[in-house]
mmCIF file of C-alpha atoms and ligand atoms in Angstrom:
data_model
loop_
_atom_site.group_PDB
_atom_site.id
_atom_site.type_symbol
_atom_site.label_atom_id
_atom_site.label_comp_id
_atom_site.label_asym_id
_atom_site.label_seq_id
_atom_site.Cartn_x
_atom_site.Cartn_y
_atom_site.Cartn_z
ATOM 1 C CA MET A 117 -27.512 63.525 26.630
ATOM 2 C CA THR A 118 -24.374 64.926 27.699
ATOM 3 C CA ASP A 119 -23.806 68.703 27.936
ATOM 4 C CA PHE A 120 -20.494 69.412 26.408
ATOM 5 C CA ALA A 121 -17.985 72.050 27.804
ATOM 6 C CA ALA A 122 -17.757 75.555 25.820
ATOM 7 C CA ASP A 123 -14.070 74.864 25.340
ATOM 8 C CA SER A 124 -14.432 71.105 24.036
ATOM 9 C CA ILE A 125 -11.854 70.059 21.648
ATOM 10 C CA LEU A 126 -12.959 67.022 19.656
ATOM 11 C CA VAL A 127 -10.130 64.439 19.117
ATOM 12 C CA LEU A 128 -10.534 61.672 16.600
ATOM 13 C CA LEU A 129 -8.478 58.716 17.876
ATOM 14 C CA ASP A 130 -6.867 56.380 15.256
ATOM 15 C CA VAL A 131 -7.528 52.706 15.814
ATOM 16 C CA THR A 132 -5.021 50.063 14.755
ATOM 17 C CA PRO A 133 -5.923 47.210 12.530
ATOM 18 C CA ASP A 134 -5.807 45.044 15.386
ATOM 19 C CA GLY A 135 -8.454 47.264 17.200
ATOM 20 C CA ALA A 136 -6.426 48.916 19.778
ATOM 21 C CA LEU A 137 -6.053 52.944 20.152
ATOM 22 C CA ALA A 138 -3.371 53.994 18.128
ATOM 23 C CA GLY A 139 0.061 55.319 19.670
ATOM 24 C CA SER A 140 -0.851 58.672 18.820
ATOM 25 C CA SER A 141 -3.922 58.956 21.257
ATOM 26 C CA ALA A 142 -1.899 60.161 24.352
ATOM 27 C CA GLY A 143 -0.369 63.051 22.355
ATOM 28 C CA LEU A 144 -3.601 64.161 21.006
ATOM 29 C CA LEU A 145 -5.525 64.060 24.034
ATOM 30 C CA GLY A 146 -2.687 65.764 25.898
ATOM 31 C CA ALA A 147 -2.588 68.558 23.279
ATOM 32 C CA ALA A 148 -6.443 68.874 23.483
ATOM 33 C CA SER A 149 -6.070 69.101 27.211
ATOM 34 C CA LEU A 150 -3.686 72.156 26.890
ATOM 35 C CA VAL A 151 -6.296 74.360 25.139
ATOM 36 C CA GLY A 152 -9.823 73.027 26.171
ATOM 37 C CA THR A 153 -11.839 69.856 27.467
ATOM 38 C CA PRO A 154 -10.958 66.774 25.465
ATOM 39 C CA VAL A 155 -13.698 64.782 23.739
ATOM 40 C CA ALA A 156 -12.820 61.617 22.015
ATOM 41 C CA LEU A 157 -14.520 59.992 19.193
ATOM 42 C CA VAL A 158 -13.568 56.438 18.601
ATOM 43 C CA VAL A 159 -15.194 54.791 15.329
ATOM 44 C CA SER A 160 -14.785 51.230 16.421
ATOM 45 C CA ASP A 161 -16.864 48.455 17.836
ATOM 46 C CA ASN A 162 -14.215 47.542 20.271
ATOM 47 C CA ALA A 163 -15.888 47.810 23.640
ATOM 48 C CA ASP A 164 -12.560 48.258 25.560
ATOM 49 C CA LEU A 165 -11.644 51.764 23.760
ATOM 50 C CA PRO A 166 -13.688 54.274 25.827
ATOM 51 C CA ALA A 167 -12.025 53.057 29.048
ATOM 52 C CA ALA A 168 -8.595 53.319 27.339
ATOM 53 C CA ALA A 169 -9.460 56.852 25.833
ATOM 54 C CA ALA A 170 -10.755 58.029 29.288
ATOM 55 C CA GLY A 171 -7.515 56.780 30.864
ATOM 56 C CA LEU A 172 -5.522 59.038 28.604
ATOM 57 C CA GLY A 173 -7.764 62.229 29.460
ATOM 58 C CA ALA A 174 -10.889 62.024 27.476
ATOM 59 C CA ALA A 175 -13.543 63.733 29.575
ATOM 60 C CA THR A 176 -16.289 62.135 27.167
ATOM 61 C CA VAL A 177 -15.986 59.514 24.633
ATOM 62 C CA LEU A 178 -18.170 59.266 21.495
ATOM 63 C CA THR A 179 -18.480 55.880 20.067
ATOM 64 C CA SER A 180 -19.596 54.929 16.530
ATOM 65 C CA THR A 181 -19.340 51.595 14.840
ATOM 66 C CA PRO A 182 -18.549 51.994 11.124
ATOM 67 C CA ALA A 183 -21.435 51.081 8.818
ATOM 68 C CA ASP A 184 -19.231 49.524 6.425
ATOM 69 C CA ALA A 185 -15.762 48.385 8.084
ATOM 70 C CA LYS A 186 -14.237 47.881 4.207
ATOM 71 C CA ALA A 187 -15.249 51.434 3.145
ATOM 72 C CA LEU A 188 -12.008 53.541 3.439
ATOM 73 C CA SER A 189 -12.606 56.676 5.590
ATOM 74 C CA ALA A 190 -16.357 57.460 4.666
ATOM 75 C CA GLY A 191 -17.826 56.100 7.929
ATOM 76 C CA ALA A 192 -15.153 57.967 9.901
ATOM 77 C CA VAL A 193 -16.038 61.162 8.106
ATOM 78 C CA ASP A 194 -19.858 60.730 8.739
ATOM 79 C CA ALA A 195 -19.090 59.981 12.471
ATOM 80 C CA LEU A 196 -16.795 62.968 12.747
ATOM 81 C CA ALA A 197 -19.409 65.262 10.835
ATOM 82 C CA ALA A 198 -22.187 64.045 13.514
ATOM 83 C CA ALA A 199 -19.764 64.767 16.392
ATOM 84 C CA VAL A 200 -18.849 68.036 15.350
ATOM 85 C CA GLU A 201 -22.748 68.912 15.050
ATOM 86 C CA LEU A 202 -23.121 67.446 18.618
ATOM 87 C CA VAL A 203 -20.386 68.879 20.511
ATOM 88 C CA ARG A 204 -19.729 72.248 18.575
ATOM 89 C CA PRO A 205 -15.919 72.013 19.600
ATOM 90 C CA ASP A 206 -13.535 74.971 19.409
ATOM 91 C CA ALA A 207 -11.127 72.599 17.231
ATOM 92 C CA VAL A 208 -11.019 69.150 16.027
ATOM 93 C CA LEU A 209 -7.704 67.356 16.243
ATOM 94 C CA VAL A 210 -6.744 64.266 14.177
ATOM 95 C CA SER A 211 -3.571 62.351 13.837
ATOM 96 C CA ASN A 212 -1.408 63.345 10.983
ATOM 97 C CA SER A 213 -1.336 59.830 10.177
ATOM 98 C CA ILE A 214 -2.206 58.259 6.531
ATOM 99 C CA ASP A 215 -5.837 57.626 7.763
ATOM 100 C CA GLY A 216 -6.133 60.929 9.927
ATOM 101 C CA ARG A 217 -5.068 62.952 6.984
ATOM 102 C CA ASP A 218 -7.433 61.455 4.758
ATOM 103 C CA ILE A 219 -10.272 61.743 7.343
ATOM 104 C CA ALA A 220 -9.492 65.342 8.178
ATOM 105 C CA GLY A 221 -9.130 66.405 4.604
ATOM 106 C CA ARG A 222 -12.435 64.874 3.449
ATOM 107 C CA PHE A 223 -14.277 66.397 6.408
ATOM 108 C CA ALA A 224 -12.818 69.673 6.087
ATOM 109 C CA ALA A 225 -13.809 69.843 2.431
ATOM 110 C CA ARG A 226 -17.274 68.373 3.077
ATOM 111 C CA VAL A 227 -18.209 71.030 5.558
ATOM 112 C CA GLY A 228 -16.003 73.841 4.382
ATOM 113 C CA ALA A 229 -13.853 73.969 7.516
ATOM 114 C CA ALA A 230 -10.198 75.262 7.531
ATOM 115 C CA ILE A 231 -7.596 72.513 7.847
ATOM 116 C CA ALA A 232 -4.137 73.086 9.555
ATOM 117 C CA SER A 233 -2.153 70.056 8.543
ATOM 118 C CA ASP A 234 1.090 68.641 10.169
ATOM 119 C CA ALA A 235 0.989 71.101 13.332
ATOM 120 C CA VAL A 236 3.431 70.320 15.982
ATOM 121 C CA GLY A 237 1.407 72.050 18.710
ATOM 122 C CA VAL A 238 -1.878 73.987 19.409
ATOM 123 C CA ALA A 239 -2.587 76.811 21.664
ATOM 124 C CA ARG A 240 -5.561 79.393 22.348
ATOM 125 C CA ASP A 241 -5.456 83.017 21.882
ATOM 126 C CA ASP A 242 -8.264 85.509 22.313
ATOM 127 C CA GLU A 243 -10.014 84.405 19.211
ATOM 128 C CA GLY A 244 -9.796 80.633 19.455
ATOM 129 C CA ILE A 245 -7.584 77.834 18.727
ATOM 130 C CA VAL A 246 -4.373 78.300 16.855
ATOM 131 C CA ALA A 247 -2.328 75.598 15.331
ATOM 132 C CA GLN A 248 1.812 75.854 15.580
ATOM 133 C CA HIS A 249 3.668 74.678 12.468
ATOM 134 C CA SER A 250 7.345 74.146 11.614
ATOM 135 C CA VAL A 251 8.050 75.145 8.128
ATOM 136 C CA TYR A 252 10.895 75.611 5.585
ATOM 137 C CA GLY A 253 12.968 72.722 6.859
ATOM 138 C CA GLY A 254 12.191 73.957 10.446
ATOM 139 C CA ALA A 255 13.582 77.435 9.709
ATOM 140 C CA TYR A 256 10.471 79.190 10.563
ATOM 141 C CA ASN A 257 7.726 78.608 13.290
ATOM 142 C CA VAL A 258 4.431 79.740 12.247
ATOM 143 C CA THR A 259 0.813 79.635 13.443
ATOM 144 C CA SER A 260 -2.439 79.291 11.519
ATOM 145 C CA ALA A 261 -6.038 79.859 12.562
ATOM 146 C CA ALA A 262 -9.577 79.684 11.065
ATOM 147 C CA THR A 263 -11.311 82.871 10.568
ATOM 148 C CA PHE A 264 -14.696 80.887 11.086
ATOM 149 C CA GLY A 265 -15.787 77.348 12.201
ATOM 150 C CA PRO A 266 -13.736 74.855 14.104
ATOM 151 C CA LEU A 267 -10.316 74.742 12.993
ATOM 152 C CA VAL A 268 -9.499 70.973 11.766
ATOM 153 C CA VAL A 269 -5.931 70.355 12.776
ATOM 154 C CA THR A 270 -3.763 67.129 11.909
ATOM 155 C CA LEU A 271 -1.075 66.910 14.631
ATOM 156 C CA ARG A 272 2.397 65.433 13.916
ATOM 157 C CA GLN A 273 2.726 62.278 16.171
ATOM 158 C CA GLY A 274 5.212 62.734 18.810
ATOM 159 C CA ALA A 275 5.387 66.664 18.685
ATOM 160 C CA VAL A 276 3.441 67.283 21.827
ATOM 161 C CA ASP A 277 4.926 65.885 25.141
ATOM 162 C CA ALA A 278 1.989 66.972 27.303
ATOM 163 C CA ARG A 279 -0.223 64.268 28.772
ATOM 164 C CA ALA A 280 -3.946 64.682 30.209
ATOM 165 C CA ASP A 281 -5.048 63.240 33.534
ATOM 166 C CA ALA A 282 -7.035 60.152 33.455
ATOM 167 C CA LYS A 283 -10.684 60.912 33.664
ATOM 168 C CA PRO A 284 -13.797 58.698 34.764
ATOM 169 C CA VAL A 285 -15.177 56.855 31.682
ATOM 170 C CA GLN A 286 -18.248 58.713 30.398
ATOM 171 C CA VAL A 287 -19.317 57.266 27.026
ATOM 172 C CA GLU A 288 -22.020 58.415 24.611
ATOM 173 C CA ALA A 289 -23.016 56.418 21.545
ATOM 174 C CA LEU A 290 -23.127 58.547 18.586
ATOM 175 C CA GLN A 291 -26.174 58.695 16.154
ATOM 176 C CA VAL A 292 -24.618 58.833 12.535
ATOM 177 C CA THR A 293 -26.640 59.193 9.470
ATOM 178 C CA ALA A 294 -24.612 57.360 6.741
ATOM 179 C CA SER A 295 -24.102 59.935 4.008
ATOM 180 C CA ASP A 296 -23.441 57.218 1.436
ATOM 181 C CA LYS A 297 -20.578 59.203 -0.237
ATOM 182 C CA PRO A 298 -18.566 57.338 -2.623
ATOM 183 C CA ALA A 299 -15.706 55.499 -0.885
ATOM 184 C CA ALA A 300 -12.825 53.276 -1.959
ATOM 185 C CA VAL A 301 -13.469 49.633 -0.625
ATOM 186 C CA VAL A 302 -10.831 47.386 0.674
ATOM 187 C CA GLU A 303 -11.539 44.006 -1.003
ATOM 188 C CA SER A 304 -8.765 42.084 0.729
ATOM 189 C CA PHE A 305 -5.610 42.848 2.441
ATOM 190 C CA GLU A 306 -2.470 40.914 3.682
ATOM 191 C CA ALA A 307 -0.878 41.983 7.067
ATOM 192 C CA LEU A 308 2.837 42.655 6.713
ATOM 193 C CA VAL A 309 4.660 40.400 9.127
ATOM 194 C CA ALA A 310 6.740 42.471 11.228
ATOM 195 C CA THR A 311 10.354 41.434 10.529
ATOM 196 C CA SER A 312 12.194 43.699 13.005
ATOM 197 C CA SER A 313 11.637 43.933 16.660
ATOM 198 C CA ARG A 314 12.860 47.602 16.444
ATOM 199 C CA PRO A 315 10.070 50.323 16.933
ATOM 200 C CA GLU A 316 8.269 52.039 14.013
ATOM 201 C CA LEU A 317 10.000 55.009 12.800
ATOM 202 C CA ARG A 318 6.772 57.118 12.865
ATOM 203 C CA GLY A 319 6.106 57.797 16.401
ATOM 204 C CA ALA A 320 9.263 56.314 17.838
ATOM 205 C CA ALA A 321 10.637 57.916 21.129
ATOM 206 C CA LYS A 322 14.237 57.500 19.599
ATOM 207 C CA VAL A 323 15.601 57.378 16.140
ATOM 208 C CA VAL A 324 19.032 56.747 14.840
ATOM 209 C CA SER A 325 19.371 57.582 11.246
ATOM 210 C CA GLY A 326 22.204 57.128 8.939
ATOM 211 C CA GLY A 327 23.359 59.078 5.639
ATOM 212 C CA ARG A 328 25.552 58.733 2.802
ATOM 213 C CA GLY A 329 28.540 58.930 5.315
ATOM 214 C CA LEU A 330 27.877 55.257 6.027
ATOM 215 C CA GLY A 331 29.569 54.291 2.723
ATOM 216 C CA SER A 332 27.977 51.162 1.950
ATOM 217 C CA LYS A 333 24.921 48.828 2.878
ATOM 218 C CA ASP A 334 27.191 46.576 4.857
ATOM 219 C CA GLN A 335 28.530 49.487 6.834
ATOM 220 C CA PHE A 336 25.004 50.834 7.289
ATOM 221 C CA ALA A 337 24.694 48.029 9.895
ATOM 222 C CA LEU A 338 26.496 50.328 12.283
ATOM 223 C CA VAL A 339 23.311 52.670 12.251
ATOM 224 C CA GLU A 340 21.163 49.443 13.303
ATOM 225 C CA GLN A 341 23.699 48.394 16.045
ATOM 226 C CA LEU A 342 23.444 51.754 17.495
ATOM 227 C CA ALA A 343 19.674 51.794 17.189
ATOM 228 C CA ASP A 344 19.474 48.184 18.791
ATOM 229 C CA ALA A 345 21.700 49.564 21.798
ATOM 230 C CA LEU A 346 19.339 52.544 22.514
ATOM 231 C CA GLY A 347 16.081 50.391 21.525
ATOM 232 C CA ALA A 348 15.689 53.096 18.808
ATOM 233 C CA ALA A 349 13.991 53.126 15.211
ATOM 234 C CA VAL A 350 16.310 53.193 12.242
ATOM 235 C CA GLY A 351 15.906 56.329 9.940
ATOM 236 C CA ALA A 352 17.956 57.341 6.885
ATOM 237 C CA SER A 353 18.754 60.198 4.543
ATOM 238 C CA ARG A 354 17.485 60.257 1.101
ATOM 239 C CA ALA A 355 21.072 59.685 -0.224
ATOM 240 C CA ALA A 356 21.583 56.585 1.959
ATOM 241 C CA VAL A 357 18.049 55.325 0.671
ATOM 242 C CA ASP A 358 19.029 56.084 -3.111
ATOM 243 C CA ALA A 359 22.344 54.410 -2.373
ATOM 244 C CA GLY A 360 20.320 51.203 -1.678
ATOM 245 C CA TYR A 361 21.672 51.163 1.995
ATOM 246 C CA ILE A 362 18.023 50.692 3.257
ATOM 247 C CA PRO A 363 14.550 50.887 2.077
ATOM 248 C CA GLN A 364 12.713 54.069 1.376
ATOM 249 C CA SER A 365 10.308 53.368 4.040
ATOM 250 C CA HIS A 366 12.979 54.335 6.606
ATOM 251 C CA GLN A 367 13.643 57.870 4.714
ATOM 252 C CA VAL A 368 13.370 60.924 7.024
ATOM 253 C CA GLY A 369 12.522 64.285 5.451
ATOM 254 C CA GLN A 370 10.457 66.281 3.104
ATOM 255 C CA THR A 371 9.715 63.333 0.810
ATOM 256 C CA GLY A 372 10.066 60.690 3.654
ATOM 257 C CA VAL A 373 8.692 60.478 7.193
ATOM 258 C CA SER A 374 8.404 63.530 9.525
ATOM 259 C CA VAL A 375 9.559 62.492 13.054
ATOM 260 C CA ALA A 376 9.566 64.340 16.193
ATOM 261 C CA PRO A 377 11.217 61.690 18.849
ATOM 262 C CA GLN A 378 12.757 62.655 22.214
ATOM 263 C CA LEU A 379 16.194 61.662 20.804
ATOM 264 C CA TYR A 380 17.480 61.943 17.098
ATOM 265 C CA ILE A 381 20.951 60.885 16.201
ATOM 266 C CA ALA A 382 22.150 61.572 12.641
ATOM 267 C CA LEU A 383 25.169 59.780 11.707
ATOM 268 C CA GLY A 384 27.043 60.748 8.510
ATOM 269 C CA ILE A 385 24.318 63.088 7.513
ATOM 270 C CA SER A 386 25.070 66.471 6.206
ATOM 271 C CA GLY A 387 21.812 68.195 7.329
ATOM 272 C CA ALA A 388 20.140 69.227 3.796
ATOM 273 C CA ILE A 389 17.108 71.337 4.371
ATOM 274 C CA GLN A 390 15.006 68.318 2.901
ATOM 275 C CA HIS A 391 16.308 66.165 5.574
ATOM 276 C CA LYS A 392 16.085 68.840 8.295
ATOM 277 C CA ALA A 393 12.355 69.399 7.210
ATOM 278 C CA GLY A 394 11.571 65.697 8.715
ATOM 279 C CA MET A 395 13.357 65.902 12.025
ATOM 280 C CA GLN A 396 14.056 69.217 13.190
ATOM 281 C CA THR A 397 11.406 69.187 15.692
ATOM 282 C CA SER A 398 13.016 66.365 17.643
ATOM 283 C CA LYS A 399 13.609 67.178 21.195
ATOM 284 C CA THR A 400 17.263 66.460 21.555
ATOM 285 C CA ILE A 401 19.405 66.142 18.280
ATOM 286 C CA VAL A 402 22.741 64.499 18.294
ATOM 287 C CA ALA A 403 24.997 64.636 15.098
ATOM 288 C CA ILE A 404 28.184 62.798 14.564
ATOM 289 C CA ASN A 405 30.006 64.136 11.054
ATOM 290 C CA LYS A 406 33.589 64.448 10.335
ATOM 291 C CA ASP A 407 33.119 67.693 8.634
ATOM 292 C CA ALA A 408 32.642 70.531 11.324
ATOM 293 C CA GLU A 409 31.026 72.763 8.924
ATOM 294 C CA ALA A 410 28.256 70.246 8.053
ATOM 295 C CA PRO A 411 24.602 72.105 8.515
ATOM 296 C CA ILE A 412 23.419 69.280 10.529
ATOM 297 C CA PHE A 413 25.370 71.063 13.437
ATOM 298 C CA GLU A 414 23.354 74.170 13.251
ATOM 299 C CA VAL A 415 20.217 72.213 14.588
ATOM 300 C CA ALA A 416 22.138 69.826 16.896
ATOM 301 C CA ASP A 417 21.972 70.011 20.637
ATOM 302 C CA PHE A 418 25.226 67.938 20.781
ATOM 303 C CA GLY A 419 27.716 67.554 18.056
ATOM 304 C CA ILE A 420 30.532 65.127 17.739
ATOM 305 C CA VAL A 421 33.099 66.063 14.931
ATOM 306 C CA GLY A 422 34.820 62.830 14.085
ATOM 307 C CA ASP A 423 34.853 59.630 12.040
ATOM 308 C CA LEU A 424 31.812 57.889 12.864
ATOM 309 C CA PHE A 425 33.402 54.713 12.232
ATOM 310 C CA THR A 426 35.752 55.587 15.168
ATOM 311 C CA VAL A 427 32.936 57.097 17.540
ATOM 312 C CA VAL A 428 29.868 55.054 17.122
ATOM 313 C CA PRO A 429 31.582 51.584 18.027
ATOM 314 C CA GLN A 430 32.772 53.501 21.122
ATOM 315 C CA LEU A 431 29.346 54.691 21.793
ATOM 316 C CA ILE A 432 27.915 51.376 21.448
ATOM 317 C CA SER A 433 30.428 49.763 23.902
ATOM 318 C CA ALA A 434 29.680 52.378 26.448
ATOM 319 C CA LEU A 435 25.979 51.959 26.231
ATOM 320 C CA GLU A 436 26.572 48.138 26.464
ATOM 321 C CA ALA A 437 28.795 48.507 29.487
ATOM 322 C CA ASN A 438 26.240 50.766 31.118
ATOM 323 C CA LYS A 439 23.580 48.053 30.618
ATOM 324 C CA ALA A 440 25.583 45.455 32.270
ATOM 325 C CA LYS A 441 26.039 47.461 35.256
HETATM 326 P P1 FAD B 681 25.529 63.987 2.022
HETATM 327 O O1 FAD B 681 24.870 65.472 1.896
HETATM 328 O O2 FAD B 681 26.407 63.466 0.888
HETATM 329 O O3 FAD B 681 26.266 64.003 3.419
HETATM 330 C C1 FAD B 681 27.123 62.880 3.714
HETATM 331 C C2 FAD B 681 27.699 63.633 5.194
HETATM 332 O O4 FAD B 681 28.414 62.428 5.785
HETATM 333 C C3 FAD B 681 28.636 64.677 4.918
HETATM 334 O O5 FAD B 681 28.470 65.788 5.771
HETATM 335 C C4 FAD B 681 29.886 63.995 5.506
HETATM 336 O O6 FAD B 681 30.882 64.829 5.970
HETATM 337 C C5 FAD B 681 29.722 63.028 6.442
HETATM 338 N N1 FAD B 681 30.695 61.987 6.487
HETATM 339 C C6 FAD B 681 31.199 61.207 5.292
HETATM 340 N N2 FAD B 681 31.851 60.246 5.979
HETATM 341 C C7 FAD B 681 31.868 60.445 7.172
HETATM 342 C C8 FAD B 681 32.358 59.610 8.395
HETATM 343 N N3 FAD B 681 33.319 58.588 8.016
HETATM 344 N N4 FAD B 681 32.238 59.808 9.503
HETATM 345 C C9 FAD B 681 31.342 61.063 9.779
HETATM 346 N N5 FAD B 681 30.750 61.755 8.885
HETATM 347 C C10 FAD B 681 30.953 61.298 7.647
HETATM 348 N N6 FAD B 681 17.030 64.151 1.680
HETATM 349 C C11 FAD B 681 16.407 63.539 2.776
HETATM 350 O O7 FAD B 681 17.295 63.245 3.681
HETATM 351 N N7 FAD B 681 15.120 63.512 2.960
HETATM 352 C C12 FAD B 681 14.309 63.775 1.993
HETATM 353 O O8 FAD B 681 13.093 63.436 2.166
HETATM 354 C C13 FAD B 681 14.627 64.518 0.962
HETATM 355 N N8 FAD B 681 13.858 64.958 0.126
HETATM 356 C C14 FAD B 681 14.222 65.720 -1.139
HETATM 357 C C15 FAD B 681 13.333 66.198 -1.772
HETATM 358 C C16 FAD B 681 13.789 67.190 -2.887
HETATM 359 C C17 FAD B 681 12.637 67.510 -3.787
HETATM 360 C C18 FAD B 681 15.131 67.201 -3.109
HETATM 361 C C19 FAD B 681 15.677 68.107 -4.281
HETATM 362 C C20 FAD B 681 16.048 66.649 -2.276
HETATM 363 C C21 FAD B 681 15.602 65.921 -1.257
HETATM 364 N N9 FAD B 681 16.407 65.221 -0.442
HETATM 365 C C22 FAD B 681 15.826 64.506 0.796
HETATM 366 C C23 FAD B 681 18.057 65.048 -0.609
HETATM 367 C C24 FAD B 681 18.847 66.106 0.124
HETATM 368 O O9 FAD B 681 18.884 67.287 -0.530
HETATM 369 C C25 FAD B 681 20.286 65.621 0.313
HETATM 370 O O10 FAD B 681 20.883 65.188 -0.974
HETATM 371 C C26 FAD B 681 20.311 64.314 1.083
HETATM 372 O O11 FAD B 681 19.699 64.751 2.584
HETATM 373 C C27 FAD B 681 21.760 64.251 1.641
HETATM 374 O O12 FAD B 681 21.941 63.258 2.148
HETATM 375 P P2 FAD B 681 23.398 62.995 3.224
HETATM 376 O O13 FAD B 681 23.270 63.885 4.112
HETATM 377 O O14 FAD B 681 23.146 61.375 3.697
HETATM 378 O O15 FAD B 681 24.535 62.895 2.026
#
């Protein structure tokens, strides 16, 4: 049986519906490597995943096959409980995805552990692992820590740039006793066919978002054109969503998706606190707004005061001309 390092950080990796490691895996293992030795847990019967996890920096990969693949999260919580018992980690890192939040919450409730949700980073101090958060619309950076037991942290996707070095593959099959806790069961599902070749908003490296300043659904196409020129995902403010320019799944902010891309471009968005809450941890923020006093400029790294209908077509032409070179 493997001896686990005293500074082990247990990382639960999400698995996509088609059986691959989720895009959040590299950031989770990268974050774990900053504060300890990453030990991955993969709940899947895909035999290729341990090598993929080791390639992203997992020193050891624990595997568990879900007893009932139709039961939502219960099997993963059982596996996480068994893994924590075995590894005795300093912290448990989980993606702040829908599945990750569900599993982390159930696990923390089951074992009475402290949970720090939607963290944007982790660090280690004299007493253990601390989670870093961006709160009140990004106005404050705060930290949280557990007074006992391993801290369970759900990490915002895209928030951590660090990547761990690849490790030799070391796999251990986890012995899991099913708790038989009640679980919702998926009776059937219908996969949504992706109708767009654009990246997913959550986890995208680049996001172009449009607001009420676009003026109409037809004119919102300009946001999509700039996104396509950059290979970016499309986001929106709530005002743009409420006005019917784009479906709610694209809303960025407090009641939408939180993003932390390398590049966030805000077009015709004023920068209300509820919008900033979902994008302020982006690495580089560019704002285009005709109002020089718009609050979005307070968080922008680069700002253009001007009419977006004049600026954006020029930007797209410049990008296309650059590509043609
Ligand atoms: P506006 O505030 O109307 O701003 C439009 C901007 O476009 C202005 O700054 C204007 O100068 C600029 N503009 C206009 N024409 C042009 C042009 N031609 N060229 C350049 N600039 C132009 N909002 C979110 O976004 N996400 C959320 O998750 C969210 N959750 C909320 C939750 C609660 C509980 C509440 C109360 C509100 C929430 N809101 C959210 C709404 C939020 O308060 C704002 O109303 C919203 O973000 C405003 O959207 P906007 O910036 O597109 O519109």
